[in-house]
Structure formats: structure tokens, C-alpha cells
Amino acid sequence: MSTLTAKKPKKTCDDINCPFHGTLSLRGRALEGIVVSDKMDKTIVVRRDYLKYVPKFRRYERRRSNISAHNPPCLEIKAGDKVKLAECRPISKTVSFVVIEKLEEGPGGGKS
């Protein structure tokens, strides 16, 4: 792993795209968000809420974006969990981030 710090999971896996047990290197941005969907194989959808300033009205608006991220089997991430993502090389057409840490255990509800 590069300069991004995360706790190494206790469980091991044989995934080649795992930053802990495979050969995937990390770079660029680190983001946080809540897992909305974990229905794909080794891929999750993470919702990121943020504020955008609107100069005309001199106030902020709430926005959200969905990011597809690789989910290594050793982390056992489920819908509703709060996770930390790190940027990596493109793994597929939509996946350029990988989960490196589970920050909070979610209620497991999924979409809110």
C-alpha cells in the first residue's frame, strides 16, 4: 500500500485486486461514504453526500453522487456500512476506487 493508511484486515483473501493481499496499488484521492448496494460480485455502490456553493443565492445546496468501488472479500462490507475508499487504476469501465476500511457498521437497511 502507498501513503494511505488503513488497518489490515484479520481475514485473508486470494483476490488479485485487493490492496492488502493482491497487487493493486493505490494513488490519488481518499473518500468516505455509505454503501447503498452490495448486490454485484466484488463491487459495491457507495453514496457520497456533499455541499455545493451556489453564488447567485449565496448558500449551499445538498448533492449526492454514487461511486462504484471494488469490494475485496476479506473486508466483508454490507449495505448500510460507512466505508473509506481509495483511488486506484481503472479495474473496469465504472470502477476506479477500492474499499480500504470499514469505518462504521451499518444497520443493514441499504437505501435510506
PDB file of N, CA and C in Angstrom:
ATOM      1  N   MET A   1       0.824  -1.185   0.000  1.00  0.00           N
ATOM      2  CA  MET A   1       0.000   0.000   0.000  1.00  0.00           C
ATOM      3  C   MET A   1       0.865   1.245   0.000  1.00  0.00           C
ATOM      4  N   SER A   2       0.320   2.333  -0.473  1.00  0.00           N
ATOM      5  CA  SER A   2       1.084   3.572  -0.554  1.00  0.00           C
ATOM      6  C   SER A   2       0.906   4.392   0.729  1.00  0.00           C
ATOM      7  N   THR A   3       0.876   5.711   0.623  1.00  0.00           N
ATOM      8  CA  THR A   3       0.826   6.579   1.796  1.00  0.00           C
ATOM      9  C   THR A   3      -0.519   6.565   2.507  1.00  0.00           C
ATOM     10  N   LEU A   4      -1.569   6.043   1.892  1.00  0.00           N
ATOM     11  CA  LEU A   4      -2.854   5.950   2.559  1.00  0.00           C
ATOM     12  C   LEU A   4      -2.774   4.889   3.651  1.00  0.00           C
ATOM     13  N   THR A   5      -3.279   5.226   4.839  1.00  0.00           N
ATOM     14  CA  THR A   5      -3.174   4.292   5.947  1.00  0.00           C
ATOM     15  C   THR A   5      -4.535   3.679   6.253  1.00  0.00           C
ATOM     16  N   ALA A   6      -4.532   2.388   6.470  1.00  0.00           N
ATOM     17  CA  ALA A   6      -5.730   1.651   6.861  1.00  0.00           C
ATOM     18  C   ALA A   6      -5.293   0.409   7.618  1.00  0.00           C
ATOM     19  N   LYS A   7      -6.183  -0.065   8.499  1.00  0.00           N
ATOM     20  CA  LYS A   7      -5.870  -1.269   9.256  1.00  0.00           C
ATOM     21  C   LYS A   7      -5.966  -2.493   8.358  1.00  0.00           C
ATOM     22  N   LYS A   8      -4.985  -3.370   8.453  1.00  0.00           N
ATOM     23  CA  LYS A   8      -5.006  -4.598   7.660  1.00  0.00           C
ATOM     24  C   LYS A   8      -6.071  -5.535   8.235  1.00  0.00           C
ATOM     25  N   PRO A   9      -6.925  -6.112   7.372  1.00  0.00           N
ATOM     26  CA  PRO A   9      -7.989  -6.982   7.897  1.00  0.00           C
ATOM     27  C   PRO A   9      -7.431  -8.284   8.460  1.00  0.00           C
ATOM     28  N   LYS A  10      -8.182  -8.864   9.425  1.00  0.00           N
ATOM     29  CA  LYS A  10      -7.749 -10.117  10.042  1.00  0.00           C
ATOM     30  C   LYS A  10      -7.923 -11.286   9.090  1.00  0.00           C
ATOM     31  N   LYS A  11      -8.966 -11.222   8.264  1.00  0.00           N
ATOM     32  CA  LYS A  11      -9.251 -12.283   7.312  1.00  0.00           C
ATOM     33  C   LYS A  11      -8.352 -12.125   6.078  1.00  0.00           C
ATOM     34  N   THR A  12      -8.018 -13.224   5.415  1.00  0.00           N
ATOM     35  CA  THR A  12      -7.216 -13.165   4.192  1.00  0.00           C
ATOM     36  C   THR A  12      -8.075 -13.534   2.994  1.00  0.00           C
ATOM     37  N   CYS A  13      -7.589 -13.152   1.803  1.00  0.00           N
ATOM     38  CA  CYS A  13      -8.295 -13.487   0.569  1.00  0.00           C
ATOM     39  C   CYS A  13      -7.268 -13.723  -0.530  1.00  0.00           C
ATOM     40  N   ASP A  14      -7.724 -14.282  -1.648  1.00  0.00           N
ATOM     41  CA  ASP A  14      -6.828 -14.524  -2.783  1.00  0.00           C
ATOM     42  C   ASP A  14      -7.214 -13.660  -3.979  1.00  0.00           C
ATOM     43  N   ASP A  15      -7.836 -12.502  -3.699  1.00  0.00           N
ATOM     44  CA  ASP A  15      -8.248 -11.569  -4.749  1.00  0.00           C
ATOM     45  C   ASP A  15      -7.030 -10.788  -5.243  1.00  0.00           C
ATOM     46  N   ILE A  16      -6.815 -10.792  -6.549  1.00  0.00           N
ATOM     47  CA  ILE A  16      -5.652 -10.089  -7.121  1.00  0.00           C
ATOM     48  C   ILE A  16      -5.824  -8.569  -7.040  1.00  0.00           C
ATOM     49  N   ASN A  17      -7.078  -8.088  -6.949  1.00  0.00           N
ATOM     50  CA  ASN A  17      -7.353  -6.652  -6.863  1.00  0.00           C
ATOM     51  C   ASN A  17      -7.560  -6.183  -5.427  1.00  0.00           C
ATOM     52  N   CYS A  18      -7.041  -6.909  -4.462  1.00  0.00           N
ATOM     53  CA  CYS A  18      -7.091  -6.496  -3.060  1.00  0.00           C
ATOM     54  C   CYS A  18      -5.829  -5.685  -2.751  1.00  0.00           C
ATOM     55  N   PRO A  19      -5.970  -4.489  -2.151  1.00  0.00           N
ATOM     56  CA  PRO A  19      -4.766  -3.700  -1.847  1.00  0.00           C
ATOM     57  C   PRO A  19      -3.915  -4.307  -0.731  1.00  0.00           C
ATOM     58  N   PHE A  20      -4.480  -5.229   0.066  1.00  0.00           N
ATOM     59  CA  PHE A  20      -3.752  -5.841   1.175  1.00  0.00           C
ATOM     60  C   PHE A  20      -3.102  -7.164   0.782  1.00  0.00           C
ATOM     61  N   HIS A  21      -3.832  -8.010   0.017  1.00  0.00           N
ATOM     62  CA  HIS A  21      -3.344  -9.352  -0.297  1.00  0.00           C
ATOM     63  C   HIS A  21      -3.043  -9.552  -1.782  1.00  0.00           C
ATOM     64  N   GLY A  22      -3.329  -8.569  -2.610  1.00  0.00           N
ATOM     65  CA  GLY A  22      -3.093  -8.671  -4.047  1.00  0.00           C
ATOM     66  C   GLY A  22      -2.015  -7.704  -4.494  1.00  0.00           C
ATOM     67  N   THR A  23      -2.074  -7.331  -5.776  1.00  0.00           N
ATOM     68  CA  THR A  23      -1.040  -6.465  -6.343  1.00  0.00           C
ATOM     69  C   THR A  23      -1.552  -5.077  -6.700  1.00  0.00           C
ATOM     70  N   LEU A  24      -2.755  -4.715  -6.250  1.00  0.00           N
ATOM     71  CA  LEU A  24      -3.341  -3.419  -6.600  1.00  0.00           C
ATOM     72  C   LEU A  24      -2.689  -2.296  -5.804  1.00  0.00           C
ATOM     73  N   SER A  25      -2.148  -1.289  -6.503  1.00  0.00           N
ATOM     74  CA  SER A  25      -1.540  -0.152  -5.818  1.00  0.00           C
ATOM     75  C   SER A  25      -2.530   1.002  -5.772  1.00  0.00           C
ATOM     76  N   LEU A  26      -2.401   1.828  -4.740  1.00  0.00           N
ATOM     77  CA  LEU A  26      -3.317   2.943  -4.513  1.00  0.00           C
ATOM     78  C   LEU A  26      -2.638   4.250  -4.857  1.00  0.00           C
ATOM     79  N   ARG A  27      -3.465   5.245  -5.211  1.00  0.00           N
ATOM     80  CA  ARG A  27      -2.949   6.573  -5.565  1.00  0.00           C
ATOM     81  C   ARG A  27      -4.100   7.555  -5.457  1.00  0.00           C
ATOM     82  N   GLY A  28      -3.802   8.829  -5.479  1.00  0.00           N
ATOM     83  CA  GLY A  28      -4.848   9.849  -5.608  1.00  0.00           C
ATOM     84  C   GLY A  28      -5.697  10.050  -4.371  1.00  0.00           C
ATOM     85  N   ARG A  29      -7.007  10.181  -4.581  1.00  0.00           N
ATOM     86  CA  ARG A  29      -7.939  10.626  -3.554  1.00  0.00           C
ATOM     87  C   ARG A  29      -8.388   9.507  -2.616  1.00  0.00           C
ATOM     88  N   ALA A  30      -8.782   9.918  -1.417  1.00  0.00           N
ATOM     89  CA  ALA A  30      -9.424   9.026  -0.453  1.00  0.00           C
ATOM     90  C   ALA A  30     -10.768   9.649  -0.090  1.00  0.00           C
ATOM     91  N   LEU A  31     -11.846   8.876  -0.176  1.00  0.00           N
ATOM     92  CA  LEU A  31     -13.195   9.368   0.052  1.00  0.00           C
ATOM     93  C   LEU A  31     -13.898   8.508   1.089  1.00  0.00           C
ATOM     94  N   GLU A  32     -14.984   9.051   1.663  1.00  0.00           N
ATOM     95  CA  GLU A  32     -15.823   8.304   2.584  1.00  0.00           C
ATOM     96  C   GLU A  32     -17.254   8.346   2.097  1.00  0.00           C
ATOM     97  N   GLY A  33     -18.003   7.300   2.397  1.00  0.00           N
ATOM     98  CA  GLY A  33     -19.402   7.262   2.006  1.00  0.00           C
ATOM     99  C   GLY A  33     -20.116   6.086   2.625  1.00  0.00           C
ATOM    100  N   ILE A  34     -21.412   5.966   2.301  1.00  0.00           N
ATOM    101  CA  ILE A  34     -22.252   4.906   2.837  1.00  0.00           C
ATOM    102  C   ILE A  34     -22.609   3.947   1.715  1.00  0.00           C
ATOM    103  N   VAL A  35     -22.494   2.657   1.982  1.00  0.00           N
ATOM    104  CA  VAL A  35     -22.775   1.628   0.978  1.00  0.00           C
ATOM    105  C   VAL A  35     -24.277   1.549   0.744  1.00  0.00           C
ATOM    106  N   VAL A  36     -24.673   1.721  -0.518  1.00  0.00           N
ATOM    107  CA  VAL A  36     -26.084   1.676  -0.895  1.00  0.00           C
ATOM    108  C   VAL A  36     -26.454   0.289  -1.395  1.00  0.00           C
ATOM    109  N   SER A  37     -25.553  -0.343  -2.159  1.00  0.00           N
ATOM    110  CA  SER A  37     -25.848  -1.642  -2.753  1.00  0.00           C
ATOM    111  C   SER A  37     -24.609  -2.521  -2.728  1.00  0.00           C
ATOM    112  N   ASP A  38     -24.823  -3.805  -2.410  1.00  0.00           N
ATOM    113  CA  ASP A  38     -23.734  -4.784  -2.453  1.00  0.00           C
ATOM    114  C   ASP A  38     -24.153  -6.007  -3.258  1.00  0.00           C
ATOM    115  N   LYS A  39     -25.014  -5.819  -4.243  1.00  0.00           N
ATOM    116  CA  LYS A  39     -25.587  -6.931  -4.994  1.00  0.00           C
ATOM    117  C   LYS A  39     -24.685  -7.458  -6.105  1.00  0.00           C
ATOM    118  N   MET A  40     -23.704  -6.663  -6.531  1.00  0.00           N
ATOM    119  CA  MET A  40     -22.791  -7.117  -7.588  1.00  0.00           C
ATOM    120  C   MET A  40     -21.691  -7.995  -6.996  1.00  0.00           C
ATOM    121  N   ASP A  41     -21.022  -8.743  -7.850  1.00  0.00           N
ATOM    122  CA  ASP A  41     -19.943  -9.615  -7.418  1.00  0.00           C
ATOM    123  C   ASP A  41     -18.671  -8.801  -7.221  1.00  0.00           C
ATOM    124  N   LYS A  42     -18.201  -8.686  -5.960  1.00  0.00           N
ATOM    125  CA  LYS A  42     -16.981  -7.964  -5.593  1.00  0.00           C
ATOM    126  C   LYS A  42     -17.039  -6.472  -5.918  1.00  0.00           C
ATOM    127  N   THR A  43     -18.232  -5.910  -6.107  1.00  0.00           N
ATOM    128  CA  THR A  43     -18.387  -4.484  -6.385  1.00  0.00           C
ATOM    129  C   THR A  43     -19.531  -3.944  -5.542  1.00  0.00           C
ATOM    130  N   ILE A  44     -19.357  -2.736  -5.000  1.00  0.00           N
ATOM    131  CA  ILE A  44     -20.411  -2.089  -4.235  1.00  0.00           C
ATOM    132  C   ILE A  44     -20.661  -0.695  -4.799  1.00  0.00           C
ATOM    133  N   VAL A  45     -21.809  -0.126  -4.455  1.00  0.00           N
ATOM    134  CA  VAL A  45     -22.138   1.251  -4.822  1.00  0.00           C
ATOM    135  C   VAL A  45     -22.138   2.061  -3.535  1.00  0.00           C
ATOM    136  N   VAL A  46     -21.351   3.154  -3.523  1.00  0.00           N
ATOM    137  CA  VAL A  46     -21.196   3.989  -2.348  1.00  0.00           C
ATOM    138  C   VAL A  46     -21.788   5.361  -2.636  1.00  0.00           C
ATOM    139  N   ARG A  47     -22.674   5.838  -1.737  1.00  0.00           N
ATOM    140  CA  ARG A  47     -23.269   7.167  -1.882  1.00  0.00           C
ATOM    141  C   ARG A  47     -22.456   8.169  -1.088  1.00  0.00           C
ATOM    142  N   ARG A  48     -22.105   9.272  -1.760  1.00  0.00           N
ATOM    143  CA  ARG A  48     -21.334  10.347  -1.140  1.00  0.00           C
ATOM    144  C   ARG A  48     -22.188  11.594  -1.094  1.00  0.00           C
ATOM    145  N   ASP A  49     -22.478  12.133   0.087  1.00  0.00           N
ATOM    146  CA  ASP A  49     -23.229  13.382   0.237  1.00  0.00           C
ATOM    147  C   ASP A  49     -22.235  14.524   0.419  1.00  0.00           C
ATOM    148  N   TYR A  50     -22.515  15.650  -0.260  1.00  0.00           N
ATOM    149  CA  TYR A  50     -21.623  16.807  -0.135  1.00  0.00           C
ATOM    150  C   TYR A  50     -22.419  18.083  -0.372  1.00  0.00           C
ATOM    151  N   LEU A  51     -21.814  19.225  -0.067  1.00  0.00           N
ATOM    152  CA  LEU A  51     -22.445  20.532  -0.256  1.00  0.00           C
ATOM    153  C   LEU A  51     -21.774  21.259  -1.407  1.00  0.00           C
ATOM    154  N   LYS A  52     -22.594  21.924  -2.239  1.00  0.00           N
ATOM    155  CA  LYS A  52     -22.060  22.728  -3.334  1.00  0.00           C
ATOM    156  C   LYS A  52     -22.541  24.152  -3.154  1.00  0.00           C
ATOM    157  N   TYR A  53     -21.633  25.114  -3.232  1.00  0.00           N
ATOM    158  CA  TYR A  53     -21.963  26.516  -3.052  1.00  0.00           C
ATOM    159  C   TYR A  53     -22.596  27.075  -4.321  1.00  0.00           C
ATOM    160  N   VAL A  54     -23.718  27.811  -4.167  1.00  0.00           N
ATOM    161  CA  VAL A  54     -24.399  28.463  -5.280  1.00  0.00           C
ATOM    162  C   VAL A  54     -24.219  29.969  -5.087  1.00  0.00           C
ATOM    163  N   PRO A  55     -23.347  30.602  -5.907  1.00  0.00           N
ATOM    164  CA  PRO A  55     -23.032  32.017  -5.686  1.00  0.00           C
ATOM    165  C   PRO A  55     -24.236  32.952  -5.841  1.00  0.00           C
ATOM    166  N   LYS A  56     -25.140  32.659  -6.756  1.00  0.00           N
ATOM    167  CA  LYS A  56     -26.288  33.542  -7.001  1.00  0.00           C
ATOM    168  C   LYS A  56     -27.129  33.724  -5.743  1.00  0.00           C
ATOM    169  N   PHE A  57     -27.357  32.656  -5.008  1.00  0.00           N
ATOM    170  CA  PHE A  57     -28.196  32.722  -3.815  1.00  0.00           C
ATOM    171  C   PHE A  57     -27.386  32.786  -2.525  1.00  0.00           C
ATOM    172  N   ARG A  58     -26.070  32.748  -2.651  1.00  0.00           N
ATOM    173  CA  ARG A  58     -25.145  32.827  -1.526  1.00  0.00           C
ATOM    174  C   ARG A  58     -25.464  31.799  -0.445  1.00  0.00           C
ATOM    175  N   ARG A  59     -25.673  30.577  -0.862  1.00  0.00           N
ATOM    176  CA  ARG A  59     -25.912  29.489   0.085  1.00  0.00           C
ATOM    177  C   ARG A  59     -25.500  28.160  -0.539  1.00  0.00           C
ATOM    178  N   TYR A  60     -25.609  27.127   0.223  1.00  0.00           N
ATOM    179  CA  TYR A  60     -25.182  25.799  -0.221  1.00  0.00           C
ATOM    180  C   TYR A  60     -26.388  24.936  -0.554  1.00  0.00           C
ATOM    181  N   GLU A  61     -26.185  24.015  -1.505  1.00  0.00           N
ATOM    182  CA  GLU A  61     -27.201  23.008  -1.795  1.00  0.00           C
ATOM    183  C   GLU A  61     -26.606  21.636  -1.528  1.00  0.00           C
ATOM    184  N   ARG A  62     -27.477  20.721  -1.091  1.00  0.00           N
ATOM    185  CA  ARG A  62     -27.021  19.362  -0.833  1.00  0.00           C
ATOM    186  C   ARG A  62     -27.024  18.575  -2.130  1.00  0.00           C
ATOM    187  N   ARG A  63     -25.962  17.847  -2.354  1.00  0.00           N
ATOM    188  CA  ARG A  63     -25.855  16.989  -3.528  1.00  0.00           C
ATOM    189  C   ARG A  63     -25.362  15.626  -3.095  1.00  0.00           C
ATOM    190  N   ARG A  64     -25.536  14.656  -3.991  1.00  0.00           N
ATOM    191  CA  ARG A  64     -25.025  13.315  -3.720  1.00  0.00           C
ATOM    192  C   ARG A  64     -24.561  12.697  -5.021  1.00  0.00           C
ATOM    193  N   SER A  65     -23.615  11.779  -4.906  1.00  0.00           N
ATOM    194  CA  SER A  65     -23.138  11.058  -6.083  1.00  0.00           C
ATOM    195  C   SER A  65     -22.911   9.607  -5.697  1.00  0.00           C
ATOM    196  N   ASN A  66     -23.091   8.722  -6.657  1.00  0.00           N
ATOM    197  CA  ASN A  66     -22.858   7.304  -6.445  1.00  0.00           C
ATOM    198  C   ASN A  66     -21.532   6.912  -7.091  1.00  0.00           C
ATOM    199  N   ILE A  67     -20.723   6.164  -6.363  1.00  0.00           N
ATOM    200  CA  ILE A  67     -19.425   5.720  -6.853  1.00  0.00           C
ATOM    201  C   ILE A  67     -19.392   4.202  -6.780  1.00  0.00           C
ATOM    202  N   SER A  68     -19.023   3.564  -7.879  1.00  0.00           N
ATOM    203  CA  SER A  68     -18.822   2.115  -7.876  1.00  0.00           C
ATOM    204  C   SER A  68     -17.408   1.841  -7.375  1.00  0.00           C
ATOM    205  N   ALA A  69     -17.286   0.883  -6.471  1.00  0.00           N
ATOM    206  CA  ALA A  69     -15.980   0.576  -5.891  1.00  0.00           C
ATOM    207  C   ALA A  69     -15.803  -0.929  -5.764  1.00  0.00           C
ATOM    208  N   HIS A  70     -14.554  -1.368  -5.862  1.00  0.00           N
ATOM    209  CA  HIS A  70     -14.222  -2.787  -5.700  1.00  0.00           C
ATOM    210  C   HIS A  70     -14.292  -3.157  -4.219  1.00  0.00           C
ATOM    211  N   ASN A  71     -14.897  -4.287  -3.926  1.00  0.00           N
ATOM    212  CA  ASN A  71     -15.070  -4.755  -2.552  1.00  0.00           C
ATOM    213  C   ASN A  71     -14.279  -6.043  -2.356  1.00  0.00           C
ATOM    214  N   PRO A  72     -13.083  -5.979  -1.762  1.00  0.00           N
ATOM    215  CA  PRO A  72     -12.321  -7.203  -1.520  1.00  0.00           C
ATOM    216  C   PRO A  72     -13.065  -8.129  -0.559  1.00  0.00           C
ATOM    217  N   PRO A  73     -13.038  -9.441  -0.804  1.00  0.00           N
ATOM    218  CA  PRO A  73     -13.770 -10.385   0.050  1.00  0.00           C
ATOM    219  C   PRO A  73     -13.315 -10.379   1.508  1.00  0.00           C
ATOM    220  N   CYS A  74     -12.083  -9.979   1.788  1.00  0.00           N
ATOM    221  CA  CYS A  74     -11.566 -10.033   3.155  1.00  0.00           C
ATOM    222  C   CYS A  74     -12.184  -8.980   4.076  1.00  0.00           C
ATOM    223  N   LEU A  75     -12.813  -7.945   3.531  1.00  0.00           N
ATOM    224  CA  LEU A  75     -13.375  -6.879   4.363  1.00  0.00           C
ATOM    225  C   LEU A  75     -14.822  -7.124   4.778  1.00  0.00           C
ATOM    226  N   GLU A  76     -15.568  -7.944   4.037  1.00  0.00           N
ATOM    227  CA  GLU A  76     -16.965  -8.276   4.352  1.00  0.00           C
ATOM    228  C   GLU A  76     -17.825  -7.037   4.549  1.00  0.00           C
ATOM    229  N   ILE A  77     -17.950  -6.215   3.521  1.00  0.00           N
ATOM    230  CA  ILE A  77     -18.746  -4.993   3.554  1.00  0.00           C
ATOM    231  C   ILE A  77     -20.177  -5.318   3.135  1.00  0.00           C
ATOM    232  N   LYS A  78     -21.149  -4.748   3.863  1.00  0.00           N
ATOM    233  CA  LYS A  78     -22.563  -4.940   3.536  1.00  0.00           C
ATOM    234  C   LYS A  78     -23.237  -3.590   3.344  1.00  0.00           C
ATOM    235  N   ALA A  79     -24.454  -3.595   2.812  1.00  0.00           N
ATOM    236  CA  ALA A  79     -25.215  -2.360   2.596  1.00  0.00           C
ATOM    237  C   ALA A  79     -25.476  -1.682   3.940  1.00  0.00           C
ATOM    238  N   GLY A  80     -25.307  -0.363   3.971  1.00  0.00           N
ATOM    239  CA  GLY A  80     -25.514   0.416   5.184  1.00  0.00           C
ATOM    240  C   GLY A  80     -24.239   0.758   5.921  1.00  0.00           C
ATOM    241  N   ASP A  81     -23.130   0.086   5.619  1.00  0.00           N
ATOM    242  CA  ASP A  81     -21.860   0.357   6.294  1.00  0.00           C
ATOM    243  C   ASP A  81     -21.255   1.665   5.798  1.00  0.00           C
ATOM    244  N   LYS A  82     -20.532   2.352   6.691  1.00  0.00           N
ATOM    245  CA  LYS A  82     -19.767   3.532   6.302  1.00  0.00           C
ATOM    246  C   LYS A  82     -18.351   3.063   5.994  1.00  0.00           C
ATOM    247  N   VAL A  83     -17.838   3.407   4.801  1.00  0.00           N
ATOM    248  CA  VAL A  83     -16.551   2.888   4.360  1.00  0.00           C
ATOM    249  C   VAL A  83     -15.626   4.007   3.891  1.00  0.00           C
ATOM    250  N   LYS A  84     -14.343   3.679   3.820  1.00  0.00           N
ATOM    251  CA  LYS A  84     -13.329   4.577   3.282  1.00  0.00           C
ATOM    252  C   LYS A  84     -12.838   3.983   1.970  1.00  0.00           C
ATOM    253  N   LEU A  85     -12.820   4.809   0.917  1.00  0.00           N
ATOM    254  CA  LEU A  85     -12.392   4.379  -0.414  1.00  0.00           C
ATOM    255  C   LEU A  85     -11.064   5.024  -0.756  1.00  0.00           C
ATOM    256  N   ALA A  86     -10.306   4.365  -1.612  1.00  0.00           N
ATOM    257  CA  ALA A  86      -9.065   4.925  -2.132  1.00  0.00           C
ATOM    258  C   ALA A  86      -9.055   4.758  -3.642  1.00  0.00           C
ATOM    259  N   GLU A  87      -8.505   5.729  -4.335  1.00  0.00           N
ATOM    260  CA  GLU A  87      -8.436   5.671  -5.790  1.00  0.00           C
ATOM    261  C   GLU A  87      -7.367   4.679  -6.223  1.00  0.00           C
ATOM    262  N   CYS A  88      -7.625   3.990  -7.328  1.00  0.00           N
ATOM    263  CA  CYS A  88      -6.675   3.042  -7.879  1.00  0.00           C
ATOM    264  C   CYS A  88      -6.757   3.115  -9.403  1.00  0.00           C
ATOM    265  N   ARG A  89      -6.039   2.250 -10.076  1.00  0.00           N
ATOM    266  CA  ARG A  89      -6.146   2.209 -11.529  1.00  0.00           C
ATOM    267  C   ARG A  89      -7.541   1.714 -11.899  1.00  0.00           C
ATOM    268  N   PRO A  90      -8.030   2.004 -13.120  1.00  0.00           N
ATOM    269  CA  PRO A  90      -9.348   1.500 -13.505  1.00  0.00           C
ATOM    270  C   PRO A  90      -9.378  -0.024 -13.535  1.00  0.00           C
ATOM    271  N   ILE A  91     -10.304  -0.610 -12.765  1.00  0.00           N
ATOM    272  CA  ILE A  91     -10.469  -2.057 -12.724  1.00  0.00           C
ATOM    273  C   ILE A  91     -11.461  -2.489 -13.793  1.00  0.00           C
ATOM    274  N   SER A  92     -12.481  -1.663 -14.041  1.00  0.00           N
ATOM    275  CA  SER A  92     -13.451  -1.920 -15.099  1.00  0.00           C
ATOM    276  C   SER A  92     -13.926  -0.575 -15.640  1.00  0.00           C
ATOM    277  N   LYS A  93     -14.979  -0.582 -16.434  1.00  0.00           N
ATOM    278  CA  LYS A  93     -15.474   0.654 -17.044  1.00  0.00           C
ATOM    279  C   LYS A  93     -15.893   1.679 -15.994  1.00  0.00           C
ATOM    280  N   THR A  94     -16.528   1.250 -14.923  1.00  0.00           N
ATOM    281  CA  THR A  94     -17.040   2.186 -13.919  1.00  0.00           C
ATOM    282  C   THR A  94     -16.274   2.158 -12.604  1.00  0.00           C
ATOM    283  N   VAL A  95     -15.408   1.187 -12.377  1.00  0.00           N
ATOM    284  CA  VAL A  95     -14.746   1.028 -11.078  1.00  0.00           C
ATOM    285  C   VAL A  95     -13.316   1.554 -11.124  1.00  0.00           C
ATOM    286  N   SER A  96     -13.058   2.635 -10.349  1.00  0.00           N
ATOM    287  CA  SER A  96     -11.710   3.182 -10.199  1.00  0.00           C
ATOM    288  C   SER A  96     -11.360   3.430  -8.738  1.00  0.00           C
ATOM    289  N   PHE A  97     -12.179   2.888  -7.836  1.00  0.00           N
ATOM    290  CA  PHE A  97     -11.939   3.017  -6.404  1.00  0.00           C
ATOM    291  C   PHE A  97     -12.004   1.635  -5.767  1.00  0.00           C
ATOM    292  N   VAL A  98     -11.350   1.491  -4.621  1.00  0.00           N
ATOM    293  CA  VAL A  98     -11.365   0.227  -3.885  1.00  0.00           C
ATOM    294  C   VAL A  98     -11.589   0.547  -2.409  1.00  0.00           C
ATOM    295  N   VAL A  99     -12.332  -0.317  -1.726  1.00  0.00           N
ATOM    296  CA  VAL A  99     -12.584  -0.142  -0.294  1.00  0.00           C
ATOM    297  C   VAL A  99     -11.328  -0.533   0.471  1.00  0.00           C
ATOM    298  N   ILE A 100     -10.885   0.343   1.395  1.00  0.00           N
ATOM    299  CA  ILE A 100      -9.702   0.017   2.187  1.00  0.00           C
ATOM    300  C   ILE A 100     -10.022  -0.140   3.665  1.00  0.00           C
ATOM    301  N   GLU A 101     -11.217   0.319   4.103  1.00  0.00           N
ATOM    302  CA  GLU A 101     -11.512   0.230   5.530  1.00  0.00           C
ATOM    303  C   GLU A 101     -13.010   0.379   5.770  1.00  0.00           C
ATOM    304  N   LYS A 102     -13.511  -0.383   6.752  1.00  0.00           N
ATOM    305  CA  LYS A 102     -14.897  -0.214   7.212  1.00  0.00           C
ATOM    306  C   LYS A 102     -14.849   0.694   8.431  1.00  0.00           C
ATOM    307  N   LEU A 103     -15.498   1.876   8.349  1.00  0.00           N
ATOM    308  CA  LEU A 103     -15.452   2.833   9.438  1.00  0.00           C
ATOM    309  C   LEU A 103     -16.519   2.564  10.486  1.00  0.00           C
ATOM    310  N   GLU A 104     -17.755   2.270  10.028  1.00  0.00           N
ATOM    311  CA  GLU A 104     -18.851   2.004  10.949  1.00  0.00           C
ATOM    312  C   GLU A 104     -19.703   0.861  10.415  1.00  0.00           C
ATOM    313  N   GLU A 105     -20.224   0.079  11.337  1.00  0.00           N
ATOM    314  CA  GLU A 105     -21.152  -0.986  10.979  1.00  0.00           C
ATOM    315  C   GLU A 105     -22.522  -0.340  10.780  1.00  0.00           C
ATOM    316  N   GLY A 106     -23.150  -0.610   9.651  1.00  0.00           N
ATOM    317  CA  GLY A 106     -24.455  -0.028   9.381  1.00  0.00           C
ATOM    318  C   GLY A 106     -25.588  -0.881   9.890  1.00  0.00           C
ATOM    319  N   PRO A 107     -26.806  -0.333   9.860  1.00  0.00           N
ATOM    320  CA  PRO A 107     -27.964  -1.111  10.287  1.00  0.00           C
ATOM    321  C   PRO A 107     -28.325  -2.223   9.312  1.00  0.00           C
ATOM    322  N   GLY A 108     -27.745  -2.173   8.095  1.00  0.00           N
ATOM    323  CA  GLY A 108     -28.021  -3.204   7.097  1.00  0.00           C
ATOM    324  C   GLY A 108     -29.248  -2.914   6.270  1.00  0.00           C
ATOM    325  N   GLY A 109     -29.782  -1.706   6.396  1.00  0.00           N
ATOM    326  CA  GLY A 109     -31.003  -1.354   5.677  1.00  0.00           C
ATOM    327  C   GLY A 109     -30.776  -1.060   4.205  1.00  0.00           C
ATOM    328  N   GLY A 110     -29.608  -0.556   3.842  1.00  0.00           N
ATOM    329  CA  GLY A 110     -29.361  -0.225   2.434  1.00  0.00           C
ATOM    330  C   GLY A 110     -29.802   1.189   2.133  1.00  0.00           C
ATOM    331  N   LYS A 111     -30.710   1.353   1.157  1.00  0.00           N
ATOM    332  CA  LYS A 111     -31.145   2.683   0.747  1.00  0.00           C
ATOM    333  C   LYS A 111     -31.907   3.365   1.861  1.00  0.00           C
ATOM    334  N   SER A 112     -31.647   4.663   2.017  1.00  0.00           N
ATOM    335  CA  SER A 112     -32.353   5.414   3.055  1.00  0.00           C
ATOM    336  C   SER A 112     -33.146   6.550   2.478  1.00  0.00           C
TER     337      SER A 112
END
